[in-house]
mmCIF file of C-alpha atoms in Angstrom:
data_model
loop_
_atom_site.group_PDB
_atom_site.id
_atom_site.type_symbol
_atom_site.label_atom_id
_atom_site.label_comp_id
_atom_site.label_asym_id
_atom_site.label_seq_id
_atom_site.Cartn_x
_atom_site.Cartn_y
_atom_site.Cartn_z
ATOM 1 C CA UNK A 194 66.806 22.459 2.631
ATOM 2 C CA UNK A 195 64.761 25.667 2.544
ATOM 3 C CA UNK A 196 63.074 24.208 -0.904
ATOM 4 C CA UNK A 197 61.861 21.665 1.234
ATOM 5 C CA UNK A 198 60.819 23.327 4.105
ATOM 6 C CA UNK A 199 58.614 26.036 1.255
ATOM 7 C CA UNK A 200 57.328 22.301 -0.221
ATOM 8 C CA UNK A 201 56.532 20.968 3.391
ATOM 9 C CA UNK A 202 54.571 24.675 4.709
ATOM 10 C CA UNK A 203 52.658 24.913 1.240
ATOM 11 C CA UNK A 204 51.541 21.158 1.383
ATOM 12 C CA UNK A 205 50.588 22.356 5.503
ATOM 13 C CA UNK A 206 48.583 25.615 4.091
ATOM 14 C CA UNK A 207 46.586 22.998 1.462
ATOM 15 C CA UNK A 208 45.633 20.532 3.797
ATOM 16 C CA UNK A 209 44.459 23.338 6.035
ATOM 17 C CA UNK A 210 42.714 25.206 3.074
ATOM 18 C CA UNK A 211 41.041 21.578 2.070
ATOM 19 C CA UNK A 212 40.391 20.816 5.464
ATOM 20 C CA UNK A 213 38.066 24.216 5.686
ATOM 21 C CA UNK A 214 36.894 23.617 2.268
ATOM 22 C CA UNK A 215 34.800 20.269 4.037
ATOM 23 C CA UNK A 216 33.632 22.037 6.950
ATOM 24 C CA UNK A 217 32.555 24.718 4.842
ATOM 25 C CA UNK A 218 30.852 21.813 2.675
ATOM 26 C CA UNK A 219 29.064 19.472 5.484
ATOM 27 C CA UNK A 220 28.123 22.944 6.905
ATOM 28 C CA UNK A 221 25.919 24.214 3.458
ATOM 29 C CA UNK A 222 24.235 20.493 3.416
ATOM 30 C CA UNK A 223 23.554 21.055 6.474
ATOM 31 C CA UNK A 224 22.013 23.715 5.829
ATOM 32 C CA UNK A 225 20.150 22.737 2.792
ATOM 33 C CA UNK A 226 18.905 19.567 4.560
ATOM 34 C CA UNK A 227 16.955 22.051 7.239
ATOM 35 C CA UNK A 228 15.668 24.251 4.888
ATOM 36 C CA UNK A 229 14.626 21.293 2.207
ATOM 37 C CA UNK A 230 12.954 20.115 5.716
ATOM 38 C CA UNK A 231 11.537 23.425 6.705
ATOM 39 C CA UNK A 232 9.898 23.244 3.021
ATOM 40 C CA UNK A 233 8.626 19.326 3.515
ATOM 41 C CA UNK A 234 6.685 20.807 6.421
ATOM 42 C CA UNK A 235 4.713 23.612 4.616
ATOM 43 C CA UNK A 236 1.136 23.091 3.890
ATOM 44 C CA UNK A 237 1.249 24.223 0.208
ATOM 45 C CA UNK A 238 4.078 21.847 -0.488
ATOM 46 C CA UNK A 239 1.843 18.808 0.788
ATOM 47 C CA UNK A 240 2.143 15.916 -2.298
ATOM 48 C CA UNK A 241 -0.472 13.479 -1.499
ATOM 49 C CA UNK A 242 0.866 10.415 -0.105
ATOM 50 C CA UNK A 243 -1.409 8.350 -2.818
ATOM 51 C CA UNK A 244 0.963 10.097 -5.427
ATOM 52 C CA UNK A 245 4.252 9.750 -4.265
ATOM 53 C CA UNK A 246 2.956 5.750 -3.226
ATOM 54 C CA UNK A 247 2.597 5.708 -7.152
ATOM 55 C CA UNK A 248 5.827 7.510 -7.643
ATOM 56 C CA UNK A 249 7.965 4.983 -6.290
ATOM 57 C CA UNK A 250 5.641 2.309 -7.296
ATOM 58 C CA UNK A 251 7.458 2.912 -10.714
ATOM 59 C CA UNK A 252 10.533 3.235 -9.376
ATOM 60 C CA UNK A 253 10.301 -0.010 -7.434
ATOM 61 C CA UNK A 254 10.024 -3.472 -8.672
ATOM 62 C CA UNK A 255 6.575 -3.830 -6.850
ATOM 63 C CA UNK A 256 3.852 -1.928 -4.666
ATOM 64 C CA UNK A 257 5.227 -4.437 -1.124
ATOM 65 C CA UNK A 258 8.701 -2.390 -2.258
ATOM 66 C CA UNK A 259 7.451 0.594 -3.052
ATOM 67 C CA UNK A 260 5.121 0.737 0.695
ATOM 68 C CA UNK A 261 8.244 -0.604 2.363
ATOM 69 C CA UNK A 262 10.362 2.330 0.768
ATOM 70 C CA UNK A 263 7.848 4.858 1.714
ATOM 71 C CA UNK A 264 7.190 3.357 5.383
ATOM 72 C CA UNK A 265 11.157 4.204 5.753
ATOM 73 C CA UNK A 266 11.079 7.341 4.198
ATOM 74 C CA UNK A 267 8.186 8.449 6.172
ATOM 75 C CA UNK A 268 9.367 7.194 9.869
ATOM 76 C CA UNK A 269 12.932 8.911 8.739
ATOM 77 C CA UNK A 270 11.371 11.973 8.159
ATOM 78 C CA UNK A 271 9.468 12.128 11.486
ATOM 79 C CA UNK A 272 12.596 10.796 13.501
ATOM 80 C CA UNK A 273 14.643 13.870 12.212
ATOM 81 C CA UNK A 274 11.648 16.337 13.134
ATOM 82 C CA UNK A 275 10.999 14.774 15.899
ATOM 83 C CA UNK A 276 12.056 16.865 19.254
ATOM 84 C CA UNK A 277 12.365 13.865 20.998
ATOM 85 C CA UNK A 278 13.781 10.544 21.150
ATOM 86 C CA UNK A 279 9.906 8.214 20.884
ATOM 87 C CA UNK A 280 9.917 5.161 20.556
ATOM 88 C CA UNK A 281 9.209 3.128 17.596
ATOM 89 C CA UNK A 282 5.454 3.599 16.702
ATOM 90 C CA UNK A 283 2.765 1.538 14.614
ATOM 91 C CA UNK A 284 2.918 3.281 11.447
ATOM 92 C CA UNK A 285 0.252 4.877 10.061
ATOM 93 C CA UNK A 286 -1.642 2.750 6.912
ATOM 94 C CA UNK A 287 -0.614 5.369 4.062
ATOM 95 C CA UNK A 288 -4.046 4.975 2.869
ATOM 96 C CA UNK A 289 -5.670 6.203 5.958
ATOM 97 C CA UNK A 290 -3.988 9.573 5.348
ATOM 98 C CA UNK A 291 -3.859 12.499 2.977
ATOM 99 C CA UNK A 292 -0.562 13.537 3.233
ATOM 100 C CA UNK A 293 2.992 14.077 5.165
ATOM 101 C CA UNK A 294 1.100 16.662 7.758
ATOM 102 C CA UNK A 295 -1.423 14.102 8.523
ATOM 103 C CA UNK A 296 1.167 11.557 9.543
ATOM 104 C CA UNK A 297 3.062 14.000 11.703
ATOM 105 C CA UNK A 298 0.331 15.226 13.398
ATOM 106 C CA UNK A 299 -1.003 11.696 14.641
ATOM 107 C CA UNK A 300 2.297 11.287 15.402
ATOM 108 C CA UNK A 301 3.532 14.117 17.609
ATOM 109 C CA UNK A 302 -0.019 15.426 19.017
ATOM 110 C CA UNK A 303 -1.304 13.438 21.998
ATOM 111 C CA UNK A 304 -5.136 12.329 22.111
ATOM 112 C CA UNK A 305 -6.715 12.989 24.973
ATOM 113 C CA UNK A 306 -7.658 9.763 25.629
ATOM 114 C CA UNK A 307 -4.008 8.023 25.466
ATOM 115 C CA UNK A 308 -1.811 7.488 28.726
ATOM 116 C CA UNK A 309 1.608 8.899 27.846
ATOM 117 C CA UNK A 310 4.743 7.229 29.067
ATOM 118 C CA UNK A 311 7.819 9.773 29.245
ATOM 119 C CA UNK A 312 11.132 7.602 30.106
ATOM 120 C CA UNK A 313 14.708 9.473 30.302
ATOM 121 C CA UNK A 314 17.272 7.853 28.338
ATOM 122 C CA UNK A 315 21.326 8.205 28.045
ATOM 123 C CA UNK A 316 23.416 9.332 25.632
ATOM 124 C CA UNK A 317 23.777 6.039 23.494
ATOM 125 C CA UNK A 318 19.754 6.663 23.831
ATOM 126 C CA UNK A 319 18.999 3.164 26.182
ATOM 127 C CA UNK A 320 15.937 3.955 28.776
ATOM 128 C CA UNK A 321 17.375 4.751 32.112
ATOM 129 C CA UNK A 322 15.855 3.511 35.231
ATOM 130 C CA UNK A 323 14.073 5.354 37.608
ATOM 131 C CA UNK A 324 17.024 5.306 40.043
ATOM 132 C CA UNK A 325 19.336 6.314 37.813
ATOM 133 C CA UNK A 326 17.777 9.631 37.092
#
C-alpha cells in the first residue's frame, strides 16, 4: 500500500513539474513573439516589401499566391499591433509602398481629411449599439 501511495504522489509531483514546464514554455514564446515584434517595427530592420513579395514568390506556386500570402501576413501583423479592435480595411496595393512602416502608418494614423467612426464592441468583439453602452 505505501509503494503505491510513493507511485501515486511521484506521478502527482510530475504532472505538476510538467504542468509548470508548459507555462514556463507558452510564457518564453510569448515572449519571443513581442520582442521578434518589437524588432519587425524598427526602422533599420525594414525589408522592402518588393523583396519579401519575391521571397515568397519562390516559395509559392505563383505571384496571385504569393500576394495572397503576403496580404495575410501583412493584415496579421497589423491586427496584433494594433491597439484596437478596427475593422477590416482596404489593403494597401504592396506596390504603392516601401515597406512594413509604410503600411502601418496609413493604417493607424488618421488623415485629416477622413471622418472617423469609433463604435464600442463586446467581448466576443460584435459592435454594440448605442443604447447598450
Amino acid at each position: 500500500m505505501r509503494r503505491k501511495e510513493l507511485r501515486n504522489n511521484s506521478t502527482v509531483h510530475i504532472v505538476d513539474q510538467l504542468k509548470d514546464l508548459a507555462l514556463q514554455i507558452r510564457s518564453y514564446r510569448k515572449a519571443a513573439h513581442n520582442v521578434i515584434l518589437r524588432d519587425l517595427g524598427m526602422l533599420e530592420n525594414q525589408i522592402p516589401l518588393f523583396v519579401l513579395r519575391k521571397m515568397l514568390e519562390i516559395q509559392c506556386s505563383s505571384l496571385k499566391s504569393a500576394d495572397d500570402m503576403l496580404m495575410s501576413m501583412l493584415k496579421g501583423f497589423c491586427k496584433e499591433l494594433s491597439p484596437l479592435k478596427m475593422k477590416d480595411q482596404p489593403m494597401i496595393k504592396i506596390s504603392e509602398r516601401a515597406h512594413l512602416l509604410n503600411i502601418l502608418y496609413d493604417r493607424f494614423v488618421s488623415k485629416a481629411e477622413q471622418k472617423i467612426e469609433i463604435t464600442k464592441v463586446d467581448d466576443q468583439g460584435e459592435a454594440m449599439h448605442p443604447e447598450e453602452i
